[in-house]
PDB file of C-alpha atoms in Angstrom:
ATOM      1  CA  MET A  91     -19.830  11.511 -40.366  1.00  0.00           C
ATOM      2  CA  ARG A  92     -17.333  14.252 -39.646  1.00  0.00           C
ATOM      3  CA  ILE A  93     -17.374  15.978 -36.338  1.00  0.00           C
ATOM      4  CA  ALA A  94     -15.553  19.355 -35.677  1.00  0.00           C
ATOM      5  CA  ARG A  95     -14.580  21.676 -33.254  1.00  0.00           C
ATOM      6  CA  PHE A  96     -15.017  25.047 -33.864  1.00  0.00           C
ATOM      7  CA  SER A  97     -15.239  28.456 -32.482  1.00  0.00           C
ATOM      8  CA  VAL A  98     -18.036  32.141 -33.151  1.00  0.00           C
ATOM      9  CA  ASP A  99     -17.210  35.070 -31.134  1.00  0.00           C
ATOM     10  CA  ASP A 100     -14.094  32.650 -29.365  1.00  0.00           C
ATOM     11  CA  GLU A 101     -16.536  30.235 -28.379  1.00  0.00           C
ATOM     12  CA  PRO A 102     -15.697  26.536 -28.566  1.00  0.00           C
ATOM     13  CA  LYS A 103     -18.269  24.920 -30.330  1.00  0.00           C
ATOM     14  CA  TYR A 104     -19.477  21.359 -31.398  1.00  0.00           C
ATOM     15  CA  GLY A 105     -20.389  20.333 -34.783  1.00  0.00           C
ATOM     16  CA  ILE A 106     -21.186  17.831 -37.403  1.00  0.00           C
ATOM     17  CA  VAL A 107     -19.906  19.505 -41.412  1.00  0.00           C
ATOM     18  CA  GLU A 108     -21.124  18.468 -44.813  1.00  0.00           C
ATOM     19  CA  THR A 109     -18.622  19.832 -47.425  1.00  0.00           C
ATOM     20  CA  ASP A 110     -16.621  18.175 -50.205  1.00  0.00           C
ATOM     21  CA  ASP A 111     -13.072  21.086 -49.029  1.00  0.00           C
ATOM     22  CA  PRO A 112     -10.577  18.622 -48.108  1.00  0.00           C
ATOM     23  CA  GLU A 113      -9.539  21.734 -45.666  1.00  0.00           C
ATOM     24  CA  GLY A 114     -13.053  22.395 -44.417  1.00  0.00           C
ATOM     25  CA  LEU A 115     -13.873  26.299 -46.099  1.00  0.00           C
ATOM     26  CA  VAL A 116     -16.500  25.983 -47.754  1.00  0.00           C
ATOM     27  CA  GLY A 117     -19.646  24.250 -46.627  1.00  0.00           C
ATOM     28  CA  THR A 118     -22.225  24.184 -43.720  1.00  0.00           C
ATOM     29  CA  VAL A 119     -21.736  22.549 -39.856  1.00  0.00           C
ATOM     30  CA  ALA A 120     -25.077  21.956 -37.872  1.00  0.00           C
ATOM     31  CA  LEU A 121     -24.035  22.666 -34.300  1.00  0.00           C
ATOM     32  CA  LEU A 122     -24.371  20.039 -31.515  1.00  0.00           C
ATOM     33  CA  ASP A 123     -25.671  20.670 -27.892  1.00  0.00           C
ATOM     34  CA  SER A 124     -22.323  19.309 -26.397  1.00  0.00           C
ATOM     35  CA  ASP A 125     -19.232  17.395 -26.975  1.00  0.00           C
ATOM     36  CA  PRO A 126     -19.989  13.973 -28.314  1.00  0.00           C
ATOM     37  CA  LEU A 127     -17.156  11.727 -26.794  1.00  0.00           C
ATOM     38  CA  TYR A 128     -19.499  12.491 -23.536  1.00  0.00           C
ATOM     39  CA  ARG A 129     -22.593  12.539 -24.872  1.00  0.00           C
ATOM     40  CA  PRO A 130     -25.136  11.032 -27.789  1.00  0.00           C
ATOM     41  CA  VAL A 131     -25.096  12.944 -30.602  1.00  0.00           C
ATOM     42  CA  GLN A 132     -28.005  15.610 -30.667  1.00  0.00           C
ATOM     43  CA  LEU A 133     -28.461  18.533 -33.358  1.00  0.00           C
ATOM     44  CA  THR A 134     -29.712  22.159 -32.279  1.00  0.00           C
ATOM     45  CA  GLY A 135     -31.256  22.739 -35.181  1.00  0.00           C
ATOM     46  CA  GLU A 136     -28.852  25.705 -36.391  1.00  0.00           C
ATOM     47  CA  VAL A 137     -26.869  25.482 -39.234  1.00  0.00           C
ATOM     48  CA  LEU A 138     -23.782  28.079 -40.007  1.00  0.00           C
ATOM     49  CA  GLN A 139     -21.444  28.283 -42.890  1.00  0.00           C
ATOM     50  CA  LEU A 140     -17.394  26.958 -42.494  1.00  0.00           C
ATOM     51  CA  ALA A 141     -16.303  30.092 -44.066  1.00  0.00           C
ATOM     52  CA  ASP A 142     -17.972  31.873 -40.762  1.00  0.00           C
ATOM     53  CA  VAL A 143     -16.147  29.452 -38.386  1.00  0.00           C
ATOM     54  CA  ARG A 144     -12.946  28.938 -37.585  1.00  0.00           C
ATOM     55  CA  LEU A 145     -12.246  25.249 -37.109  1.00  0.00           C
ATOM     56  CA  LEU A 146      -9.926  24.180 -34.077  1.00  0.00           C
ATOM     57  CA  SER A 147      -8.761  21.198 -32.985  1.00  0.00           C
ATOM     58  CA  PRO A 148     -10.710  18.279 -33.522  1.00  0.00           C
ATOM     59  CA  VAL A 149     -10.478  17.510 -29.530  1.00  0.00           C
ATOM     60  CA  ILE A 150      -7.854  18.140 -26.847  1.00  0.00           C
ATOM     61  CA  PRO A 151      -7.099  15.153 -25.643  1.00  0.00           C
ATOM     62  CA  ARG A 152      -8.060  14.321 -22.030  1.00  0.00           C
ATOM     63  CA  SER A 153      -4.654  13.431 -20.525  1.00  0.00           C
ATOM     64  CA  LYS A 154      -1.839  12.652 -23.333  1.00  0.00           C
ATOM     65  CA  VAL A 155      -0.843  12.412 -26.858  1.00  0.00           C
ATOM     66  CA  VAL A 156       0.327   8.791 -27.553  1.00  0.00           C
ATOM     67  CA  CYS A 157       2.027   8.373 -31.037  1.00  0.00           C
ATOM     68  CA  VAL A 158       4.176   5.249 -32.312  1.00  0.00           C
ATOM     69  CA  GLY A 159       7.545   6.201 -33.785  1.00  0.00           C
ATOM     70  CA  ARG A 160       8.792   4.019 -36.787  1.00  0.00           C
ATOM     71  CA  ASN A 161       5.599   2.249 -37.672  1.00  0.00           C
ATOM     72  CA  TYR A 162       6.746   2.908 -41.446  1.00  0.00           C
ATOM     73  CA  ALA A 163       9.569   0.770 -42.299  1.00  0.00           C
ATOM     74  CA  ALA A 164      11.095   2.761 -44.895  1.00  0.00           C
ATOM     75  CA  HIS A 165      11.145   5.968 -42.237  1.00  0.00           C
ATOM     76  CA  ALA A 166      13.005   3.729 -39.755  1.00  0.00           C
ATOM     77  CA  ALA A 167      15.250   2.991 -43.115  1.00  0.00           C
ATOM     78  CA  GLU A 168      15.790   7.228 -44.214  1.00  0.00           C
ATOM     79  CA  LEU A 169      17.022   7.790 -40.606  1.00  0.00           C
ATOM     80  CA  GLY A 170      19.595   4.863 -40.161  1.00  0.00           C
ATOM     81  CA  ASN A 171      16.992   3.178 -37.909  1.00  0.00           C
ATOM     82  CA  GLU A 172      16.697  -0.581 -37.443  1.00  0.00           C
ATOM     83  CA  VAL A 173      13.089  -1.789 -38.220  1.00  0.00           C
ATOM     84  CA  PRO A 174      11.558  -2.272 -34.300  1.00  0.00           C
ATOM     85  CA  LYS A 175      10.844  -5.293 -33.381  1.00  0.00           C
ATOM     86  CA  GLU A 176       7.757  -4.029 -30.541  1.00  0.00           C
ATOM     87  CA  PRO A 177       5.751  -0.648 -31.276  1.00  0.00           C
ATOM     88  CA  MET A 178       8.190   1.932 -30.173  1.00  0.00           C
ATOM     89  CA  ILE A 179       5.924   4.443 -27.978  1.00  0.00           C
ATOM     90  CA  PHE A 180       6.392   8.351 -26.962  1.00  0.00           C
ATOM     91  CA  LEU A 181       4.184  11.059 -25.554  1.00  0.00           C
ATOM     92  CA  LYS A 182       3.361  14.218 -26.424  1.00  0.00           C
ATOM     93  CA  PRO A 183       1.960  16.776 -23.503  1.00  0.00           C
ATOM     94  CA  ASN A 184      -1.539  18.121 -24.638  1.00  0.00           C
ATOM     95  CA  THR A 185      -0.231  21.415 -24.530  1.00  0.00           C
ATOM     96  CA  SER A 186       1.186  20.361 -28.132  1.00  0.00           C
ATOM     97  CA  VAL A 187      -1.382  20.516 -29.960  1.00  0.00           C
ATOM     98  CA  VAL A 188      -2.917  23.039 -31.814  1.00  0.00           C
ATOM     99  CA  GLY A 189      -6.148  23.117 -35.036  1.00  0.00           C
ATOM    100  CA  PRO A 190      -5.813  24.206 -38.368  1.00  0.00           C
ATOM    101  CA  LEU A 191      -4.617  27.000 -39.735  1.00  0.00           C
ATOM    102  CA  ASP A 192      -2.837  27.080 -35.958  1.00  0.00           C
ATOM    103  CA  GLY A 193       0.608  28.256 -36.731  1.00  0.00           C
ATOM    104  CA  ILE A 194       3.721  26.065 -36.019  1.00  0.00           C
ATOM    105  CA  VAL A 195       6.157  27.928 -33.692  1.00  0.00           C
ATOM    106  CA  TYR A 196       9.939  27.504 -34.971  1.00  0.00           C
ATOM    107  CA  PRO A 197      11.873  27.870 -31.152  1.00  0.00           C
ATOM    108  CA  GLU A 198      15.024  29.361 -31.019  1.00  0.00           C
ATOM    109  CA  GLN A 199      16.837  26.082 -29.393  1.00  0.00           C
ATOM    110  CA  THR A 200      16.375  24.000 -33.035  1.00  0.00           C
ATOM    111  CA  ASN A 201      17.386  24.428 -36.758  1.00  0.00           C
ATOM    112  CA  ASP A 202      16.081  21.242 -38.196  1.00  0.00           C
ATOM    113  CA  LEU A 203      12.588  21.416 -37.339  1.00  0.00           C
ATOM    114  CA  GLN A 204      10.743  18.883 -39.104  1.00  0.00           C
ATOM    115  CA  PHE A 205       6.975  17.289 -40.719  1.00  0.00           C
ATOM    116  CA  GLU A 206       5.686  14.115 -39.923  1.00  0.00           C
ATOM    117  CA  GLY A 207       2.688  13.528 -41.498  1.00  0.00           C
ATOM    118  CA  GLU A 208      -0.075  11.321 -39.973  1.00  0.00           C
ATOM    119  CA  LEU A 209      -2.876   9.416 -39.219  1.00  0.00           C
ATOM    120  CA  ALA A 210      -4.354   9.694 -35.834  1.00  0.00           C
ATOM    121  CA  ILE A 211      -7.053   8.064 -33.681  1.00  0.00           C
ATOM    122  CA  VAL A 212      -9.351   9.250 -31.220  1.00  0.00           C
ATOM    123  CA  ILE A 213      -9.990   7.581 -28.325  1.00  0.00           C
ATOM    124  CA  GLY A 214     -13.571   6.799 -27.063  1.00  0.00           C
ATOM    125  CA  ARG A 215     -13.257   4.955 -24.306  1.00  0.00           C
ATOM    126  CA  ILE A 216     -11.970   3.900 -21.286  1.00  0.00           C
ATOM    127  CA  CYS A 217      -9.557   1.249 -21.835  1.00  0.00           C
ATOM    128  CA  ARG A 218      -6.607  -1.258 -20.501  1.00  0.00           C
ATOM    129  CA  ASP A 219      -5.145  -4.265 -20.924  1.00  0.00           C
ATOM    130  CA  LEU A 220      -7.146  -4.138 -24.352  1.00  0.00           C
ATOM    131  CA  PRO A 221      -7.410  -7.248 -26.525  1.00  0.00           C
ATOM    132  CA  LYS A 222      -6.526  -7.101 -30.386  1.00  0.00           C
ATOM    133  CA  GLU A 223     -10.167  -8.127 -31.472  1.00  0.00           C
ATOM    134  CA  ARG A 224     -11.709  -5.255 -28.985  1.00  0.00           C
ATOM    135  CA  ALA A 225      -9.479  -2.196 -30.840  1.00  0.00           C
ATOM    136  CA  GLU A 226     -12.157  -0.240 -32.619  1.00  0.00           C
ATOM    137  CA  GLU A 227     -14.687  -0.673 -29.404  1.00  0.00           C
ATOM    138  CA  VAL A 228     -13.131   2.447 -28.166  1.00  0.00           C
ATOM    139  CA  ILE A 229     -12.292   3.824 -31.278  1.00  0.00           C
ATOM    140  CA  PHE A 230     -14.501   6.832 -31.043  1.00  0.00           C
ATOM    141  CA  GLY A 231     -12.870   8.203 -34.842  1.00  0.00           C
ATOM    142  CA  TYR A 232      -9.720   9.562 -36.687  1.00  0.00           C
ATOM    143  CA  THR A 233      -8.056  12.837 -37.795  1.00  0.00           C
ATOM    144  CA  ILE A 234      -4.934  13.841 -39.003  1.00  0.00           C
ATOM    145  CA  ALA A 235      -1.581  15.107 -37.238  1.00  0.00           C
ATOM    146  CA  ASN A 236       1.442  16.127 -37.297  1.00  0.00           C
ATOM    147  CA  ASP A 237       4.104  15.355 -35.431  1.00  0.00           C
ATOM    148  CA  VAL A 238       6.892  18.486 -35.444  1.00  0.00           C
ATOM    149  CA  THR A 239      10.195  17.440 -34.110  1.00  0.00           C
ATOM    150  CA  ALA A 240      12.811  18.877 -33.898  1.00  0.00           C
ATOM    151  CA  ARG A 241      15.747  16.848 -34.954  1.00  0.00           C
ATOM    152  CA  ASP A 242      18.475  18.197 -33.934  1.00  0.00           C
ATOM    153  CA  LEU A 243      17.081  17.947 -30.165  1.00  0.00           C
ATOM    154  CA  GLN A 244      16.117  14.350 -30.913  1.00  0.00           C
ATOM    155  CA  LYS A 245      18.895  13.453 -31.654  1.00  0.00           C
ATOM    156  CA  SER A 246      21.439  14.770 -29.070  1.00  0.00           C
ATOM    157  CA  ASP A 247      18.647  15.154 -26.454  1.00  0.00           C
ATOM    158  CA  GLY A 248      19.496  10.874 -26.222  1.00  0.00           C
ATOM    159  CA  GLN A 249      14.827  10.860 -25.624  1.00  0.00           C
ATOM    160  CA  TRP A 250      12.577  12.277 -27.180  1.00  0.00           C
ATOM    161  CA  ALA A 251      10.246  14.913 -24.659  1.00  0.00           C
ATOM    162  CA  ARG A 252      11.410  17.724 -25.575  1.00  0.00           C
ATOM    163  CA  ALA A 253      11.688  17.666 -29.661  1.00  0.00           C
ATOM    164  CA  LYS A 254       9.067  16.041 -29.456  1.00  0.00           C
ATOM    165  CA  GLY A 255       6.746  18.721 -27.033  1.00  0.00           C
ATOM    166  CA  TYR A 256       7.150  21.854 -27.735  1.00  0.00           C
ATOM    167  CA  ASP A 257       3.757  24.050 -27.679  1.00  0.00           C
ATOM    168  CA  THR A 258       2.345  23.725 -31.452  1.00  0.00           C
ATOM    169  CA  PHE A 259       3.864  20.563 -32.096  1.00  0.00           C
ATOM    170  CA  CYS A 260       0.642  18.820 -32.629  1.00  0.00           C
ATOM    171  CA  PRO A 261      -1.453  19.958 -35.089  1.00  0.00           C
ATOM    172  CA  LEU A 262      -4.298  18.200 -35.457  1.00  0.00           C
ATOM    173  CA  GLY A 263      -7.310  18.346 -37.570  1.00  0.00           C
ATOM    174  CA  PRO A 264      -8.997  19.444 -39.393  1.00  0.00           C
ATOM    175  CA  TRP A 265     -12.394  17.484 -38.185  1.00  0.00           C
ATOM    176  CA  ILE A 266     -13.073  13.879 -36.124  1.00  0.00           C
ATOM    177  CA  GLN A 267     -14.293  11.195 -39.138  1.00  0.00           C
ATOM    178  CA  THR A 268     -15.881   8.868 -36.847  1.00  0.00           C
ATOM    179  CA  ASP A 269     -16.785   5.910 -40.117  1.00  0.00           C
ATOM    180  CA  LEU A 270     -13.695   5.341 -41.975  1.00  0.00           C
ATOM    181  CA  ASP A 271     -11.938   2.096 -42.696  1.00  0.00           C
ATOM    182  CA  VAL A 272      -8.210   3.168 -42.684  1.00  0.00           C
ATOM    183  CA  ALA A 273      -6.518  -0.189 -43.673  1.00  0.00           C
ATOM    184  CA  ASP A 274      -5.003   0.803 -46.584  1.00  0.00           C
ATOM    185  CA  LEU A 275      -5.419   4.868 -46.777  1.00  0.00           C
ATOM    186  CA  ARG A 276      -3.037   7.125 -48.814  1.00  0.00           C
ATOM    187  CA  VAL A 277      -1.267   9.427 -46.530  1.00  0.00           C
ATOM    188  CA  THR A 278       1.006  12.691 -48.361  1.00  0.00           C
ATOM    189  CA  THR A 279       2.538  15.636 -46.943  1.00  0.00           C
ATOM    190  CA  THR A 280       3.004  18.226 -49.018  1.00  0.00           C
ATOM    191  CA  LEU A 281       5.813  21.541 -48.376  1.00  0.00           C
ATOM    192  CA  ASN A 282       4.655  24.633 -50.256  1.00  0.00           C
ATOM    193  CA  GLY A 283       2.989  22.689 -52.769  1.00  0.00           C
ATOM    194  CA  ASP A 284       5.591  20.150 -53.422  1.00  0.00           C
ATOM    195  CA  LEU A 285       5.402  16.405 -52.461  1.00  0.00           C
ATOM    196  CA  LYS A 286       7.491  15.066 -49.877  1.00  0.00           C
ATOM    197  CA  GLN A 287       5.641  11.841 -48.117  1.00  0.00           C
ATOM    198  CA  ASP A 288       3.309   9.623 -49.565  1.00  0.00           C
ATOM    199  CA  GLY A 289       2.449   6.492 -47.680  1.00  0.00           C
ATOM    200  CA  ARG A 290      -0.611   4.096 -47.144  1.00  0.00           C
ATOM    201  CA  THR A 291      -1.277   2.912 -44.258  1.00  0.00           C
ATOM    202  CA  SER A 292      -1.326  -0.874 -45.027  1.00  0.00           C
ATOM    203  CA  GLN A 293       2.784  -0.392 -44.628  1.00  0.00           C
ATOM    204  CA  PHE A 294       2.324  -0.092 -40.740  1.00  0.00           C
ATOM    205  CA  ILE A 295       4.653  -2.411 -39.089  1.00  0.00           C
ATOM    206  CA  PHE A 296       2.255  -2.529 -36.306  1.00  0.00           C
ATOM    207  CA  ASP A 297      -1.625  -2.300 -37.492  1.00  0.00           C
ATOM    208  CA  ILE A 298      -4.000  -0.367 -35.442  1.00  0.00           C
ATOM    209  CA  PRO A 299      -5.230  -2.959 -32.876  1.00  0.00           C
ATOM    210  CA  THR A 300      -1.437  -4.820 -32.213  1.00  0.00           C
ATOM    211  CA  VAL A 301      -0.931  -0.494 -31.340  1.00  0.00           C
ATOM    212  CA  LEU A 302      -3.368  -0.001 -29.061  1.00  0.00           C
ATOM    213  CA  ALA A 303      -3.495  -3.743 -27.520  1.00  0.00           C
ATOM    214  CA  TYR A 304       0.160  -2.543 -26.332  1.00  0.00           C
ATOM    215  CA  ILE A 305      -0.232   0.591 -25.413  1.00  0.00           C
ATOM    216  CA  THR A 306      -3.210  -0.183 -23.061  1.00  0.00           C
ATOM    217  CA  SER A 307      -1.239  -3.074 -21.554  1.00  0.00           C
ATOM    218  CA  PHE A 308       0.975  -0.916 -20.227  1.00  0.00           C
ATOM    219  CA  THR A 309      -1.370   2.710 -19.431  1.00  0.00           C
ATOM    220  CA  THR A 310      -5.380   3.713 -19.423  1.00  0.00           C
ATOM    221  CA  LEU A 311      -6.368   5.325 -22.402  1.00  0.00           C
ATOM    222  CA  LEU A 312      -9.314   7.777 -21.354  1.00  0.00           C
ATOM    223  CA  PRO A 313     -11.728   9.475 -23.568  1.00  0.00           C
ATOM    224  CA  GLY A 314     -10.306  12.060 -25.794  1.00  0.00           C
ATOM    225  CA  ASP A 315      -6.976  10.873 -26.032  1.00  0.00           C
ATOM    226  CA  VAL A 316      -5.289  10.636 -29.073  1.00  0.00           C
ATOM    227  CA  VAL A 317      -2.829   7.915 -30.820  1.00  0.00           C
ATOM    228  CA  LEU A 318      -0.549   9.255 -33.441  1.00  0.00           C
ATOM    229  CA  THR A 319      -0.318   5.712 -35.543  1.00  0.00           C
ATOM    230  CA  GLY A 320       3.371   7.319 -37.384  1.00  0.00           C
ATOM    231  CA  THR A 321       4.210   8.538 -40.117  1.00  0.00           C
ATOM    232  CA  PRO A 322       6.018   7.462 -43.754  1.00  0.00           C
ATOM    233  CA  ALA A 323       9.688   7.474 -45.441  1.00  0.00           C
ATOM    234  CA  GLY A 324       9.946  11.061 -47.120  1.00  0.00           C
ATOM    235  CA  VAL A 325      10.193  13.693 -43.968  1.00  0.00           C
ATOM    236  CA  GLY A 326      12.315  16.680 -43.596  1.00  0.00           C
ATOM    237  CA  PRO A 327      12.956  20.706 -43.081  1.00  0.00           C
ATOM    238  CA  MET A 328      10.421  22.997 -42.571  1.00  0.00           C
ATOM    239  CA  LEU A 329      11.039  27.166 -42.532  1.00  0.00           C
ATOM    240  CA  PRO A 330       9.439  30.061 -41.076  1.00  0.00           C
ATOM    241  CA  GLY A 331       7.295  31.252 -43.612  1.00  0.00           C
ATOM    242  CA  ASP A 332       6.679  27.217 -44.759  1.00  0.00           C
ATOM    243  CA  SER A 333       3.010  26.017 -45.262  1.00  0.00           C
ATOM    244  CA  VAL A 334       2.657  22.366 -44.683  1.00  0.00           C
ATOM    245  CA  SER A 335      -0.048  20.461 -45.677  1.00  0.00           C
ATOM    246  CA  ILE A 336      -1.439  16.578 -44.901  1.00  0.00           C
ATOM    247  CA  THR A 337      -3.503  15.139 -46.660  1.00  0.00           C
ATOM    248  CA  VAL A 338      -4.833  11.038 -45.419  1.00  0.00           C
ATOM    249  CA  GLU A 339      -7.234   9.896 -48.256  1.00  0.00           C
ATOM    250  CA  GLY A 340     -11.153   9.824 -46.663  1.00  0.00           C
ATOM    251  CA  LEU A 341     -10.562  11.998 -44.413  1.00  0.00           C
ATOM    252  CA  GLY A 342      -9.434  15.559 -44.996  1.00  0.00           C
ATOM    253  CA  THR A 343      -6.677  17.665 -44.986  1.00  0.00           C
ATOM    254  CA  LEU A 344      -4.751  19.683 -42.241  1.00  0.00           C
ATOM    255  CA  THR A 345      -3.086  23.146 -43.436  1.00  0.00           C
ATOM    256  CA  ASN A 346      -0.537  24.918 -40.795  1.00  0.00           C
ATOM    257  CA  ARG A 347       2.341  28.230 -41.492  1.00  0.00           C
ATOM    258  CA  VAL A 348       5.721  27.839 -39.862  1.00  0.00           C
ATOM    259  CA  ILE A 349       6.158  31.009 -37.960  1.00  0.00           C
ATOM    260  CA  VAL A 350       8.197  32.653 -35.306  1.00  0.00           C
ATOM    261  CA  ARG A 351       7.038  33.960 -32.357  1.00  0.00           C
ATOM    262  CA  ASP A 352       7.076  37.458 -31.697  1.00  0.00           C
TER     263      ASP A 352
END
């Protein structure tokens, strides 16, 4: 099922989405009585039109966003990097998270802001030292992410906290899909309607069980934490006014516009 977090009159709520629209602009949402990450799914009986609500980031990570770098060989090559021998892990703060149609703020400190479309995992259970064969047990569902990156700062800083961690640098959405076979999904990114990225999850260097086992070998994942699985080749620059849309087959489309802070 598709679980969305949304607001009505500025009050956050949760619901189950029924729609044929990949961005969730048309359809319905059946309200839940609480956050389904922490309590069993229970419908209230109230149903709203998606046109009457505002979709939010489907989850605000409880503690962290954990990201896998260079998990597609072609992406590593396009930036002149070698394929890593084990998962390359970095963090984004939870303050970087925004939702569908929210603005990605172009910081004044960068001259090279880039998109990175990705499949993202939402963690549903506390886990540490997770065996690969039990990875599915801790996954609540999947969503879409844009690992926004200030590429020039990534190069100049030597470490990635600033380049990856600005507020608005982690759009998530439009919802969480709890039942999805992610073995071979198409992942695409368009900029102002032009196709820029086109890859498949079957091209991962490190599959999802391997990634989760590696991450939990050194840190505990909590319910609501989000794991970004890496981006295909084709990353590139965005400018203020640009619209970037990331689509994951069978999941939906996440769209955001690049803006300048007032």
